[in-house]
CSV table of N, CA and C in Angstrom, one decimal:
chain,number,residue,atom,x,y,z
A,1,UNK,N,33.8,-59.4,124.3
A,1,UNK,CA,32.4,-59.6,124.0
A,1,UNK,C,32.3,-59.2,122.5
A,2,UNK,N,31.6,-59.9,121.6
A,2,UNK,CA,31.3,-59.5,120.3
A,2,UNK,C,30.0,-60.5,120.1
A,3,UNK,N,29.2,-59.4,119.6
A,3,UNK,CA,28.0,-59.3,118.9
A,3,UNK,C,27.5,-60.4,117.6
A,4,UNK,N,29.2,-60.8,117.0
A,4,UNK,CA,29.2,-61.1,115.5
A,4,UNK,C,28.2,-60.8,114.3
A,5,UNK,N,28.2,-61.5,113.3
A,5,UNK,CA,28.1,-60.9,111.8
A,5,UNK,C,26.4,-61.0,111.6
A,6,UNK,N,25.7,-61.7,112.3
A,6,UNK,CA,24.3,-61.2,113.1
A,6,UNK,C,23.8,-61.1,114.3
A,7,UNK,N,23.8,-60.0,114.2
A,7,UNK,CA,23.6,-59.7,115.7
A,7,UNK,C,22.4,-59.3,116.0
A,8,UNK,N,22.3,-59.8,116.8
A,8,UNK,CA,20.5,-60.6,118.1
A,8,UNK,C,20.6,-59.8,118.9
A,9,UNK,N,20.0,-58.5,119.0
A,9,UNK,CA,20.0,-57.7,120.6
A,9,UNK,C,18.7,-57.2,121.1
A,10,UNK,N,18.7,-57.8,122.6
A,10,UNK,CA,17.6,-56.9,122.8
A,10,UNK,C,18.0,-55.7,123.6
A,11,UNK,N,17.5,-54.6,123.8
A,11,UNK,CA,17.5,-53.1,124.7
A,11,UNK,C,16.1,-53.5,125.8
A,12,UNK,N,16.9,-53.7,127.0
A,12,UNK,CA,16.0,-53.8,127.8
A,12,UNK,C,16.1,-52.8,128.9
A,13,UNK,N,15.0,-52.5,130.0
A,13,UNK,CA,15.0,-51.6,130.9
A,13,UNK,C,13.5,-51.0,130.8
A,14,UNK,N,13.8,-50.5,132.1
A,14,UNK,CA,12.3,-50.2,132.6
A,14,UNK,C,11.2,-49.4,131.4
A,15,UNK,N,10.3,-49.1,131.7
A,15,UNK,CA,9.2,-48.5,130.8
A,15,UNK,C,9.8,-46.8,130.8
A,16,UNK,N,10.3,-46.2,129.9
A,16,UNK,CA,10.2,-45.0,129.9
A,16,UNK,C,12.2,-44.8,129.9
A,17,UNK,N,12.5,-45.6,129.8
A,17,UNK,CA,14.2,-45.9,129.5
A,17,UNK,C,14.8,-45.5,128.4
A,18,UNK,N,13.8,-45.2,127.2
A,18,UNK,CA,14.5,-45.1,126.1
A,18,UNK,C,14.7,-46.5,124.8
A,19,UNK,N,14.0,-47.5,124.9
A,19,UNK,CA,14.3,-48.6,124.7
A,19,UNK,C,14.1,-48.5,123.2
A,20,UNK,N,12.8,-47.9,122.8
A,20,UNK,CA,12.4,-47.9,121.5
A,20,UNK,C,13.0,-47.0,120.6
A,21,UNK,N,13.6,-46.0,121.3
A,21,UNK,CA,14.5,-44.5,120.6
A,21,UNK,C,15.8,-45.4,120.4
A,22,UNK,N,16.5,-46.0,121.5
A,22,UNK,CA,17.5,-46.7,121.0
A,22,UNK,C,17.7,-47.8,120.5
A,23,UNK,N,16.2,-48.3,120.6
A,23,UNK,CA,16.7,-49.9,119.8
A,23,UNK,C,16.6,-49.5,118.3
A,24,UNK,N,15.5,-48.5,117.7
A,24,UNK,CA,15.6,-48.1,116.1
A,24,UNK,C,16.5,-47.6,115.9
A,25,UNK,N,17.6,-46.9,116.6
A,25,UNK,CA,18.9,-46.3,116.3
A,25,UNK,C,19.8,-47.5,115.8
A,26,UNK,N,19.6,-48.4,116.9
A,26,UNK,CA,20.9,-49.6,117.1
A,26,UNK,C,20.1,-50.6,115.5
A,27,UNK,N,19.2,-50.4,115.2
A,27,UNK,CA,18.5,-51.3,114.4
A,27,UNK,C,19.0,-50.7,113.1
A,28,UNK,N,18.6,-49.6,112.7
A,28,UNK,CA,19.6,-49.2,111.7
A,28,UNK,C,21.0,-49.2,111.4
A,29,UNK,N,21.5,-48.8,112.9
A,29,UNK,CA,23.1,-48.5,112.5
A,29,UNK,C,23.5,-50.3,112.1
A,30,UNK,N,22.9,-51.2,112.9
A,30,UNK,CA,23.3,-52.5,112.5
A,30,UNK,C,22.5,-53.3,111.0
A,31,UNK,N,21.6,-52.3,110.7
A,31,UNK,CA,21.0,-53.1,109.1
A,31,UNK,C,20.3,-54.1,109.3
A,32,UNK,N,19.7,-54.2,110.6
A,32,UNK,CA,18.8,-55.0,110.8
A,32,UNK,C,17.3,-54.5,111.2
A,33,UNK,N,16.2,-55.8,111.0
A,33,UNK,CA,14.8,-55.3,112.0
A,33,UNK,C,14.8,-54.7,113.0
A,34,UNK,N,13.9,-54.3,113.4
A,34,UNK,CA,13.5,-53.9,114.6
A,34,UNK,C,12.2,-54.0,115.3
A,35,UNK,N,11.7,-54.4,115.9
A,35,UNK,CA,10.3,-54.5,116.9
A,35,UNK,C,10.5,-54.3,118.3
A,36,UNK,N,9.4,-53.7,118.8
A,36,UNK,CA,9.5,-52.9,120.0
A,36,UNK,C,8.8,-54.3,120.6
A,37,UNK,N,8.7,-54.7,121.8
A,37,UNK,CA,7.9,-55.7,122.2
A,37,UNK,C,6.6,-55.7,122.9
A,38,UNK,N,5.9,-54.2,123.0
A,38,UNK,CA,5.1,-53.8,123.5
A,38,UNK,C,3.9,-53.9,122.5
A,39,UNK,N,4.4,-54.0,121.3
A,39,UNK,CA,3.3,-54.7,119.8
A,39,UNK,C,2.8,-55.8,120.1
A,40,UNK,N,3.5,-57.0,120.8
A,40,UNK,CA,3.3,-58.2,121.0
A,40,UNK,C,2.3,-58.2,122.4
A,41,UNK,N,2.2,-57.2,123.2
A,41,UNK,CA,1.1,-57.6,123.9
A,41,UNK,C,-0.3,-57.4,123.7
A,42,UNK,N,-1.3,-58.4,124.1
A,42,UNK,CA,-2.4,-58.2,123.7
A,42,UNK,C,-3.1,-57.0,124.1
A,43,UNK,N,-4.2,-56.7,123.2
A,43,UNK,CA,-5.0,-55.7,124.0
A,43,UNK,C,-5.4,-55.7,125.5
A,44,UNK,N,-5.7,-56.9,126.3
A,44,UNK,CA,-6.0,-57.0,127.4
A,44,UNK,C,-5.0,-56.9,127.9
A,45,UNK,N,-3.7,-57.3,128.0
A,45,UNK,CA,-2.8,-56.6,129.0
A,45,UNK,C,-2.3,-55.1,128.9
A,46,UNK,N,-3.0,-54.5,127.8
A,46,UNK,CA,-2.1,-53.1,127.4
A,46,UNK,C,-3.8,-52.5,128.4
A,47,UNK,N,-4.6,-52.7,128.4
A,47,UNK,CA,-5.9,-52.0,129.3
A,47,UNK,C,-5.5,-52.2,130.6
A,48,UNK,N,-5.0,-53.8,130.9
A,48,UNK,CA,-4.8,-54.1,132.2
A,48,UNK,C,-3.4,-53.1,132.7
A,49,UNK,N,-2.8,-52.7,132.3
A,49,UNK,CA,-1.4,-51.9,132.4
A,49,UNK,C,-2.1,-50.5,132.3
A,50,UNK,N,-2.9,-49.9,131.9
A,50,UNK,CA,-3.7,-48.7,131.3
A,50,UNK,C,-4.7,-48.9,132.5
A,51,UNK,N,-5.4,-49.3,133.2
A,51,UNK,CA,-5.8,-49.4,134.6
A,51,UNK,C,-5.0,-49.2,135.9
A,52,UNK,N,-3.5,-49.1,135.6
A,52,UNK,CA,-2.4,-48.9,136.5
A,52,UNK,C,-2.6,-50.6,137.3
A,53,UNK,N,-2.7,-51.4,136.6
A,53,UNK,CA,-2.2,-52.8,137.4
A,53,UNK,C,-0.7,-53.5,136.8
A,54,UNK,N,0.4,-53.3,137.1
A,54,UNK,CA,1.1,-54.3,137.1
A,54,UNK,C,1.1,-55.9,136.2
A,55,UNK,N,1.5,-56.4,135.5
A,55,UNK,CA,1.8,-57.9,134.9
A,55,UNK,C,2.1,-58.2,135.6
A,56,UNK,N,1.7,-59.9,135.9
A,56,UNK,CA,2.0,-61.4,136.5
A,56,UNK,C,2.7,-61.8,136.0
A,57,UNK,N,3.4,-62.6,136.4
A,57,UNK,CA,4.3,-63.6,135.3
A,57,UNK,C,3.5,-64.5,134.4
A,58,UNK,N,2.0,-64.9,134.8
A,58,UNK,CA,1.4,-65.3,133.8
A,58,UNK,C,0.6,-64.7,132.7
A,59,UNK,N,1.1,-63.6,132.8
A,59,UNK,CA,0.5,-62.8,131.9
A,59,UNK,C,1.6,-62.5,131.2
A,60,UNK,N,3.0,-62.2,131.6
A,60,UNK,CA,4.4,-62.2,130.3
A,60,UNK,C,4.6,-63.4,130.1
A,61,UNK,N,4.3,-64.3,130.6
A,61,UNK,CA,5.2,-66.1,129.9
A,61,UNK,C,4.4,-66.1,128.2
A,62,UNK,N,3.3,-65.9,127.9
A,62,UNK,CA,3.1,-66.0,126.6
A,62,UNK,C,3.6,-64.6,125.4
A,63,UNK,N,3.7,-63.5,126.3
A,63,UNK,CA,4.4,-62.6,125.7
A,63,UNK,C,5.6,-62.5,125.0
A,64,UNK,N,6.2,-63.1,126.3
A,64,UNK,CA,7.8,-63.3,126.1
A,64,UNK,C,8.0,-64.4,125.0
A,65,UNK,N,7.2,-65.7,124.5
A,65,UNK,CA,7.7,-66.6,124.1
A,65,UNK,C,7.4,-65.7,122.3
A,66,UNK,N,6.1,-64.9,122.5
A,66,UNK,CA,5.9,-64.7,121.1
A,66,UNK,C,6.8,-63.7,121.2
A,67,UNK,N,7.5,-63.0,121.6
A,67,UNK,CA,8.9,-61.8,121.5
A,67,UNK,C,10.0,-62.9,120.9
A,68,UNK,N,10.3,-64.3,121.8
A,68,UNK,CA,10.9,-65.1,121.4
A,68,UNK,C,10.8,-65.7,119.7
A,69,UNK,N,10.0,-65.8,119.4
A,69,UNK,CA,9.4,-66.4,118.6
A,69,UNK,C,9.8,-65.4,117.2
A,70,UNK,N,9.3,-64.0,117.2
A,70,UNK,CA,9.9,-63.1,116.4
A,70,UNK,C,11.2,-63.4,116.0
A,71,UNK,N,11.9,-62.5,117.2
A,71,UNK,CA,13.6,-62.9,117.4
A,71,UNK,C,14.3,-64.5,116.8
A,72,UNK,N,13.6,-65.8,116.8
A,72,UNK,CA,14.1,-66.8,116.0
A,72,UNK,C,14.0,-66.3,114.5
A,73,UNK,N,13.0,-65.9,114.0
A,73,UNK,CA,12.6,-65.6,112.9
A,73,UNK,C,13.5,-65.0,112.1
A,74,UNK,N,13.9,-64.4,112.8
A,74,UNK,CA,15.0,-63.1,112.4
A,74,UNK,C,16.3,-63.8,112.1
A,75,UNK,N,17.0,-64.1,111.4
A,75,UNK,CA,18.0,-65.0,111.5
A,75,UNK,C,19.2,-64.7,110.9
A,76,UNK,N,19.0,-63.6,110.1
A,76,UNK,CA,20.0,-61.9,110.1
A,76,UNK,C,20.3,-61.4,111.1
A,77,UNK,N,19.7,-61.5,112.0
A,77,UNK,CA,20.1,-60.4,112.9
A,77,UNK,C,19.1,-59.6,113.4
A,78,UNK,N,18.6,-59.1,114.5
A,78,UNK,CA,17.3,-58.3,114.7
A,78,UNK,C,17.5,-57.4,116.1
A,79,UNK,N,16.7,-56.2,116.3
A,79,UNK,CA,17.0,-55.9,117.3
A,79,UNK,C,15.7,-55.7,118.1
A,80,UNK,N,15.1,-56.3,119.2
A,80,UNK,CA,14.3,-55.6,119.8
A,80,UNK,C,14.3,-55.0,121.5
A,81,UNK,N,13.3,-54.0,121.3
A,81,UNK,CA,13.1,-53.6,123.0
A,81,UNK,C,12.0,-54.1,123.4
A,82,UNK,N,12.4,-54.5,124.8
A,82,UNK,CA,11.9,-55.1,125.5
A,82,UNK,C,12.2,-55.0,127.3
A,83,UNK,N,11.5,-54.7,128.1
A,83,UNK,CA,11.4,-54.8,129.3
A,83,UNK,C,12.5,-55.7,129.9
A,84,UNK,N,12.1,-56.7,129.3
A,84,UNK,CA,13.0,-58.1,129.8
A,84,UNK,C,13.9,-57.9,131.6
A,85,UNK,N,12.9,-57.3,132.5
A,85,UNK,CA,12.9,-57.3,133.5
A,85,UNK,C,14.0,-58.1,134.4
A,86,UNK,N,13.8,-59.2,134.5
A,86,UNK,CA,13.8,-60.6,135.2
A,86,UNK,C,14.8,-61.7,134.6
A,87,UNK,N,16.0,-62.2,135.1
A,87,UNK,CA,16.7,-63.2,134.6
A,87,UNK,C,16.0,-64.3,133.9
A,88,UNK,N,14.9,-64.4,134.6
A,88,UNK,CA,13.8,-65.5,133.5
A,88,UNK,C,13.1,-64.9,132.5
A,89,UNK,N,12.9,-63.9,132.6
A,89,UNK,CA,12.2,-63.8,131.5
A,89,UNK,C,13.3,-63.6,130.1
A,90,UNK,N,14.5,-63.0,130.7
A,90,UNK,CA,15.9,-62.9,129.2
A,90,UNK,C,15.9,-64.5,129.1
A,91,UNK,N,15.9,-65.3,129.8
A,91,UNK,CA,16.2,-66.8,129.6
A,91,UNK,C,15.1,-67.2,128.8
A,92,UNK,N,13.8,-66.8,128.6
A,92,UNK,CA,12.6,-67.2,127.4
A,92,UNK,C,13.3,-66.6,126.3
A,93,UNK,N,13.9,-65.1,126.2
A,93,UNK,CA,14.4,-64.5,125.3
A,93,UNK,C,15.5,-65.4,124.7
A,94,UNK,N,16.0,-65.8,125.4
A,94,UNK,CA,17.3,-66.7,125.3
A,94,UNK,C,17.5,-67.6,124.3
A,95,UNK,N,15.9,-68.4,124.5
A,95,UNK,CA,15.6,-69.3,123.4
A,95,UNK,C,16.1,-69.0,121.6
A,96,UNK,N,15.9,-68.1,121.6
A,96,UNK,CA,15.4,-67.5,120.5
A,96,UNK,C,17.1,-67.3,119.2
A,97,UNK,N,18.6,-67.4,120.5
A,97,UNK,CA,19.7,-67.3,119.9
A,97,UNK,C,20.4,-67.6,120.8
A,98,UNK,N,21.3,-68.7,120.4
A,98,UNK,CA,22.8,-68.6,121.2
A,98,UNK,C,23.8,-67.4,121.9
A,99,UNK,N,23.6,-66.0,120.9
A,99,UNK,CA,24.2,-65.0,120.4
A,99,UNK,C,23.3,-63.8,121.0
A,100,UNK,N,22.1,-64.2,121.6
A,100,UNK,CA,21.4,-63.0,121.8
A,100,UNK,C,22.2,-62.1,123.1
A,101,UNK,N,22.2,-60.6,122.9
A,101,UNK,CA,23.0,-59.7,123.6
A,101,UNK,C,22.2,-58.4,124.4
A,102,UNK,N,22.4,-58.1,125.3
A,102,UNK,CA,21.3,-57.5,125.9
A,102,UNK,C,22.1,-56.2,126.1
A,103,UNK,N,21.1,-55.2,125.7
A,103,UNK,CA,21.7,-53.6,125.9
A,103,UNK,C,20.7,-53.4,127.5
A,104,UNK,N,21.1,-52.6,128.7
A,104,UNK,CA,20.2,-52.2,129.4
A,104,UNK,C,20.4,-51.0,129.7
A,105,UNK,N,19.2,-50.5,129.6
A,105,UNK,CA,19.5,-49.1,130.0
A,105,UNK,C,19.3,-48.6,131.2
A,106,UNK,N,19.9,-48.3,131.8
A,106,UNK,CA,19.5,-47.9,133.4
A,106,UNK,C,19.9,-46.7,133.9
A,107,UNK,N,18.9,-46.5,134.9
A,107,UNK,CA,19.5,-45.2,135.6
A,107,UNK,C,18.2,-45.2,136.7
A,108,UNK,N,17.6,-43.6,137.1
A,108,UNK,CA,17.5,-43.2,138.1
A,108,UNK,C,15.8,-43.4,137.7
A,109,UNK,N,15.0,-44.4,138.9
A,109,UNK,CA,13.6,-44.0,138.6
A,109,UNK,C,12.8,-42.8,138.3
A,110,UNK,N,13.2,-41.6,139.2
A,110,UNK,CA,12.8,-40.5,139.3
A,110,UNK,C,13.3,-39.4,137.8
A,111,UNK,N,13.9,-40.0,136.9
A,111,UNK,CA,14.1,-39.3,135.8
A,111,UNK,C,13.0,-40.3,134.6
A,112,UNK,N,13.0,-41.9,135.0
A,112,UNK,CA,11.9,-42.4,133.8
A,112,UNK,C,10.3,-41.9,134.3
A,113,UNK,N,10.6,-41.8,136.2
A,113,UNK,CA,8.9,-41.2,136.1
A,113,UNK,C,8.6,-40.0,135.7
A,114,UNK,N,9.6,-38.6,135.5
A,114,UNK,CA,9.3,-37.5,135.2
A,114,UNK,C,8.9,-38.1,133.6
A,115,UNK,N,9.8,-38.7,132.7
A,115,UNK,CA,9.7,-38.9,131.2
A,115,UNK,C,8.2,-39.6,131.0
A,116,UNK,N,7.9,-40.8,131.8
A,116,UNK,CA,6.8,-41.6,131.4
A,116,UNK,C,5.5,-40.5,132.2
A,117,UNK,N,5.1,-40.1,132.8
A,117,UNK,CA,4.7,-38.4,133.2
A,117,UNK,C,3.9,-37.8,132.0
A,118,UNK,N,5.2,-37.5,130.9
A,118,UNK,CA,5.0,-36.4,129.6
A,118,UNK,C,4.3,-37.1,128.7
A,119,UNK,N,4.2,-38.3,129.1
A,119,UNK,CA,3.9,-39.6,127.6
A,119,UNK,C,2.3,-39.5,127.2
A,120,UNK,N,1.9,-39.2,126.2
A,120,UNK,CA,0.2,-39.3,125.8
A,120,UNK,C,0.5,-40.4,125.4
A,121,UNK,N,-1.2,-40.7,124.7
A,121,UNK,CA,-1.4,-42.0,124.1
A,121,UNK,C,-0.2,-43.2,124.3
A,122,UNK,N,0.2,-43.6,125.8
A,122,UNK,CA,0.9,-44.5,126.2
A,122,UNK,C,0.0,-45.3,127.0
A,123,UNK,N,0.1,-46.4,127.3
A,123,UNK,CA,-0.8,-47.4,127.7
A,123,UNK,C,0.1,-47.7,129.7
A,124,UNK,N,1.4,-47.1,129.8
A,124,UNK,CA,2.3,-47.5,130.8
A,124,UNK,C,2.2,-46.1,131.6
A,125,UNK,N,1.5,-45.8,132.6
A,125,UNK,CA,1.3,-45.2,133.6
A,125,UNK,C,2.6,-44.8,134.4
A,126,UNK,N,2.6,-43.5,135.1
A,126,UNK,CA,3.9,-42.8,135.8
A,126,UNK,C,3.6,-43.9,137.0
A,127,UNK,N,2.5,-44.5,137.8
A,127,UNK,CA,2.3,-45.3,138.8
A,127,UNK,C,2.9,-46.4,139.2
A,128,UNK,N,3.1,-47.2,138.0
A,128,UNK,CA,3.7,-48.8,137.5
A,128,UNK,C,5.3,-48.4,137.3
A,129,UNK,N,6.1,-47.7,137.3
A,129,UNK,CA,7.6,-47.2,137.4
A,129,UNK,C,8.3,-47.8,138.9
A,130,UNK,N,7.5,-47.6,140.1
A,130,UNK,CA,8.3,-48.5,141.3
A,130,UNK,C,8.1,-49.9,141.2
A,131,UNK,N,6.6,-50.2,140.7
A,131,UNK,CA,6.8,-52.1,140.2
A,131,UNK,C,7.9,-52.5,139.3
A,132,UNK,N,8.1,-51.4,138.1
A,132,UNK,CA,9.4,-51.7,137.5
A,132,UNK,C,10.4,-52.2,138.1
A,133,UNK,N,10.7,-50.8,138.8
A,133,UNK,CA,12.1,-51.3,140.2
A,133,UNK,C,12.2,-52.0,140.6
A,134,UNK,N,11.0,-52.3,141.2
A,134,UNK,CA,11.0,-53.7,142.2
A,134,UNK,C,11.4,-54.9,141.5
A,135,UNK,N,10.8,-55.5,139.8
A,135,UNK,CA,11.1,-56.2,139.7
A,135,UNK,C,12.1,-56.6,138.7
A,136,UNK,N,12.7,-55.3,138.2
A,136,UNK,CA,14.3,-55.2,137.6
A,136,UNK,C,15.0,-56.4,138.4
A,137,UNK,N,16.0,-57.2,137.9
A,137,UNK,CA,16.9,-57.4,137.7
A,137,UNK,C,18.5,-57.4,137.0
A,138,UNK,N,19.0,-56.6,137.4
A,138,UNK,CA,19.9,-56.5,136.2
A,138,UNK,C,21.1,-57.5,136.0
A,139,UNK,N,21.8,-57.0,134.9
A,139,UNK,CA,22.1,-58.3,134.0
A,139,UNK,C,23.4,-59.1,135.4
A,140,UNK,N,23.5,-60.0,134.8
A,140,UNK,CA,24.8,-60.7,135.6
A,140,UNK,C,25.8,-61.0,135.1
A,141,UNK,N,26.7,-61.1,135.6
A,141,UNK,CA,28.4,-61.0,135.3
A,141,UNK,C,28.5,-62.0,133.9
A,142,UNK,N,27.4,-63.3,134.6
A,142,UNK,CA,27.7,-64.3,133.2
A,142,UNK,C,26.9,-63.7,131.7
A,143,UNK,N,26.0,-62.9,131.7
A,143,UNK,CA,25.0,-62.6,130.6
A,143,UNK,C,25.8,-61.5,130.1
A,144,UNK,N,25.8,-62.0,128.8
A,144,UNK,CA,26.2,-61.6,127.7
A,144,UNK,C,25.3,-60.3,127.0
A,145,UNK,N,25.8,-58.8,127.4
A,145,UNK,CA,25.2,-57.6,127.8
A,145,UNK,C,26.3,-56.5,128.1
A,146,UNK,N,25.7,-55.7,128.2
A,146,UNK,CA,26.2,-54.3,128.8
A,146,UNK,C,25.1,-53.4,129.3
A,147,UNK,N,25.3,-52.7,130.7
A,147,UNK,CA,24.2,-51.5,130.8
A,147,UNK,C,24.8,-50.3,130.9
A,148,UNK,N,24.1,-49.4,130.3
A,148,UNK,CA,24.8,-48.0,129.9
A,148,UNK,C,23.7,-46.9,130.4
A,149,UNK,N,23.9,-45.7,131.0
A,149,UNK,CA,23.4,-44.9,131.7
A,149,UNK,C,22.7,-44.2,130.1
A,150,UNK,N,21.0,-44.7,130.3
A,150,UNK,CA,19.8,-44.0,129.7
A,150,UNK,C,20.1,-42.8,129.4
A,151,UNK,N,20.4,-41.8,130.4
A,151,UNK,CA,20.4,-40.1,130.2
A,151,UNK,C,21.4,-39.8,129.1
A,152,UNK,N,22.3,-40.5,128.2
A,152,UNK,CA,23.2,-40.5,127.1
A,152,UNK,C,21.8,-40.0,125.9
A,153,UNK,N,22.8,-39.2,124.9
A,153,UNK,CA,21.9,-39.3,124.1
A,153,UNK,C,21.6,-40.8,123.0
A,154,UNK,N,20.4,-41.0,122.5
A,154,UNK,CA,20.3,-42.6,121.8
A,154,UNK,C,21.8,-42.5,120.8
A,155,UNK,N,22.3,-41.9,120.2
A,155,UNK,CA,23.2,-42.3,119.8
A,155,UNK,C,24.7,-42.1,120.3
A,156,UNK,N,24.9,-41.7,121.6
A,156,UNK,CA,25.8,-41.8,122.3
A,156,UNK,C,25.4,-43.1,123.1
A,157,UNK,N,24.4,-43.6,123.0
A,157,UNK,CA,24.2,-45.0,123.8
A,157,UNK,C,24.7,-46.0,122.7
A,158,UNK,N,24.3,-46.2,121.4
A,158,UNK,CA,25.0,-47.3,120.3
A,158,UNK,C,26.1,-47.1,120.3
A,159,UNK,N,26.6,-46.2,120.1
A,159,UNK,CA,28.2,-46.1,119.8
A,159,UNK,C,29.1,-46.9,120.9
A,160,UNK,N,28.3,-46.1,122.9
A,160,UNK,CA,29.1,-46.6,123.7
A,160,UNK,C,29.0,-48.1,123.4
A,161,UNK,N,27.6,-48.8,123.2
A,161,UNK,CA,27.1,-49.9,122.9
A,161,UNK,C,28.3,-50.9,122.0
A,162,UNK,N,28.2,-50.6,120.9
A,162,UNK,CA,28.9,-51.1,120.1
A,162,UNK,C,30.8,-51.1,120.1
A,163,UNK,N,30.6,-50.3,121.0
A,163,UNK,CA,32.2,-49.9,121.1
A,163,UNK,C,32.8,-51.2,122.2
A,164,UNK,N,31.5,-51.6,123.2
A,164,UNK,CA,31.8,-52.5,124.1
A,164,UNK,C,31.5,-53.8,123.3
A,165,UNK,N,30.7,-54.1,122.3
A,165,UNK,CA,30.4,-55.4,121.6
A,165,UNK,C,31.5,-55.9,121.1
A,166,UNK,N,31.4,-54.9,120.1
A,166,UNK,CA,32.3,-55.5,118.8
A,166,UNK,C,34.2,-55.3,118.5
């Protein structure tokens, strides 16, 4: 597996995984952008998620494409976090690079609900953590990725990261 000389990653995994701590890690150590993909949702879904309701798929299909749509932009290389839940939804992501590589961070719900719990001024509720679960997918033997246990520190997550890429 290698990442090559731009490298397209997204850090995906449930809400409260660490995605944004490690994607700005992984974004610097690689000299690339970074955007979290939680910028890209509108205010009505960040209320509608801040009411403790769950996303539809038709509520991420325009999300994802503008996450997509970033990520082409980027054409150095870019890193973003992102949920990217669902084999279809990395497959909108997908669009975006031949090359695109998926960090996921996973582990134990009961350690992202204690963390998303502590969180002020977050719009993603401790409630919405077992919808996560439920609708995780993780990556598949063919997708071009790695998942590494969250409870690492973010820079013991790049390193193990990068040590498996490149």
């Amino acid at each position: 597996m290698d990442i090559g000389i731009h490298p397209t990653v997204v850090v995906m995994g449930v809400s409260g995984s660490g995605k944004t701590t490690v994607g700005g890690v992984l974004a610097n150590q690689l000299g690339v952008p970074f955007a979290d993909a939680d910028d890209f949702h509108t205010p009505e879904l960040k209320a509608k998620m801040a009411a403790g309701h769950p996303l539809t798929d038709e509520d991420r299909w325009p999300w994802l494409a503008r996450c997509a749509d970033w990520l082409r932009g980027e054409q150095e290389g870019a890193v973003l976090a992102c949920s990217a839940l669902r084999r279809s939804y990395r497959d909108v992501l997908r669009t975006a690079s031949n090359r695109l590589c998926f960090l996921h961070l996973a582990g134990s719900p009961e350690v992202v609900t204690e963390r998303v719990s502590h969180r002020r001024n977050h719009y993603m509720p401790a409630s919405l953590v077992d919808s996560q679960y439920a609708t995780l997918e993780p990556l598949g033997p063919e997708e071009f990725g790695v998942a590494i246990d969250f409870t690492l520190g973010p820079e013991q997550i790049v390193e193990q990261f990068l040590k498996e890429v490149q």
